[in-house]
Amino acid sequence: MKIYCSNNPHPVTGIITFILALIQPIMAFFRPHPGTSMRPIFNIAHWGVGSIAFMLGLTSIFLASNLVKVTIEPIGYVICCVVYVVVYVLVHLALTGNAIRAQAKQKTEVH
């Protein structure tokens, strides 16, 4: 039996990303009820696992540019990846700002 070995860490980062993505719904299934002492720990763990999975996923995509089977020009591949990251960051910042503004507005309203 021949084992494929590569100097490119893309397969390893991809498998770790996949495993972390599978863990997310399992964690959500066992989510503690709001107000319990374990809920803040769950929130941090769930956010952390999701963030690590996302970052490793992006890393895997960038590492795929060096694979033999990828037949597009490297500069075009990198430009597409960079544009994706920039758009993601801008949307993330806009949505985070919107959530902060909504929370601030909710705190200032008197009922």
C-alpha positions as CSV (number, residue, x, y, z in Angstrom):
1,M,0.0,0.0,0.0
2,K,1.4,3.3,-1.1
3,I,0.7,6.3,1.1
4,Y,0.5,9.7,-0.6
5,C,2.8,12.3,1.0
6,S,3.0,15.9,0.1
7,N,5.0,18.9,1.2
8,N,1.9,21.0,0.9
9,P,-0.2,21.2,4.1
10,H,-3.4,21.7,2.2
11,P,-4.8,18.2,2.9
12,V,-4.1,18.4,6.6
13,T,-5.6,21.8,7.0
14,G,-8.6,20.7,5.0
15,I,-9.2,17.7,7.1
16,I,-8.9,19.6,10.3
17,T,-11.3,22.2,8.9
18,F,-13.8,19.5,8.0
19,I,-13.6,17.9,11.5
20,L,-14.1,21.3,13.2
21,A,-17.1,22.0,10.9
22,L,-18.6,18.7,11.9
23,I,-18.1,19.5,15.6
24,Q,-20.1,22.8,15.4
25,P,-23.6,21.2,15.1
26,I,-22.7,18.6,17.7
27,M,-21.7,21.4,20.1
28,A,-24.9,23.3,19.2
29,F,-27.0,20.2,20.1
30,F,-25.5,20.1,23.6
31,R,-25.8,23.9,24.0
32,P,-26.7,24.9,27.6
33,H,-29.9,26.9,28.3
34,P,-29.5,30.7,28.4
35,G,-28.8,32.0,31.9
36,T,-27.0,28.8,33.1
37,S,-23.4,29.1,34.3
38,M,-22.1,27.0,31.4
39,R,-23.6,29.2,28.6
40,P,-20.8,31.8,28.5
41,I,-18.2,29.0,28.2
42,F,-20.2,27.4,25.4
43,N,-20.5,30.7,23.6
44,I,-16.8,31.3,23.7
45,A,-16.0,27.6,22.7
46,H,-18.6,27.6,19.9
47,W,-17.3,31.0,18.5
48,G,-13.7,29.8,18.9
49,V,-14.2,26.5,17.1
50,G,-16.1,28.3,14.3
51,S,-13.5,31.0,13.9
52,I,-10.6,28.5,13.8
53,A,-12.5,26.4,11.2
54,F,-13.1,29.5,9.1
55,M,-9.5,30.6,9.3
56,L,-8.1,27.1,8.5
57,G,-10.6,26.9,5.6
58,L,-9.3,30.1,4.1
59,T,-5.7,28.9,4.7
60,S,-6.6,25.6,2.9
61,I,-8.0,27.6,-0.1
62,F,-4.8,29.7,-0.3
63,L,-2.6,26.6,0.0
64,A,-4.5,24.9,-2.9
65,S,-2.9,27.3,-5.3
66,N,0.3,25.3,-5.2
67,L,-1.3,22.0,-6.0
68,V,-0.4,20.3,-9.3
69,K,-4.0,19.8,-10.4
70,V,-4.8,23.5,-10.1
71,T,-4.5,24.8,-13.7
72,I,-5.2,28.5,-13.3
73,E,-2.6,31.2,-13.3
74,P,-1.3,31.7,-9.7
75,I,-1.8,35.5,-9.8
76,G,-5.4,35.2,-10.8
77,Y,-6.0,32.6,-8.1
78,V,-4.4,34.9,-5.4
79,I,-6.3,37.9,-6.7
80,C,-9.6,36.0,-6.3
81,C,-8.7,34.9,-2.8
82,V,-7.6,38.4,-1.7
83,V,-10.8,39.9,-3.1
84,Y,-12.9,37.3,-1.2
85,V,-11.1,38.0,2.0
86,V,-11.5,41.8,1.6
87,V,-15.2,41.5,0.8
88,Y,-15.7,39.1,3.8
89,V,-13.9,41.5,6.2
90,L,-15.9,44.5,4.9
91,V,-19.2,42.6,5.3
92,H,-18.2,41.3,8.7
93,L,-17.3,44.8,9.9
94,A,-20.6,46.3,8.5
95,L,-22.7,43.6,10.2
96,T,-20.8,43.9,13.5
97,G,-21.3,47.7,13.4
98,N,-25.0,47.2,12.7
99,A,-25.3,44.8,15.7
100,I,-23.5,47.2,18.0
101,R,-25.7,50.1,16.9
102,A,-28.9,48.0,17.4
103,Q,-27.8,47.1,20.9
104,A,-27.0,50.7,21.8
105,K,-30.3,51.8,20.4
106,Q,-32.1,49.1,22.4
107,K,-30.4,50.2,25.6
108,T,-31.4,53.9,25.1
109,E,-35.1,53.3,24.3
110,V,-37.4,53.8,27.3
111,H,-40.5,51.5,27.4
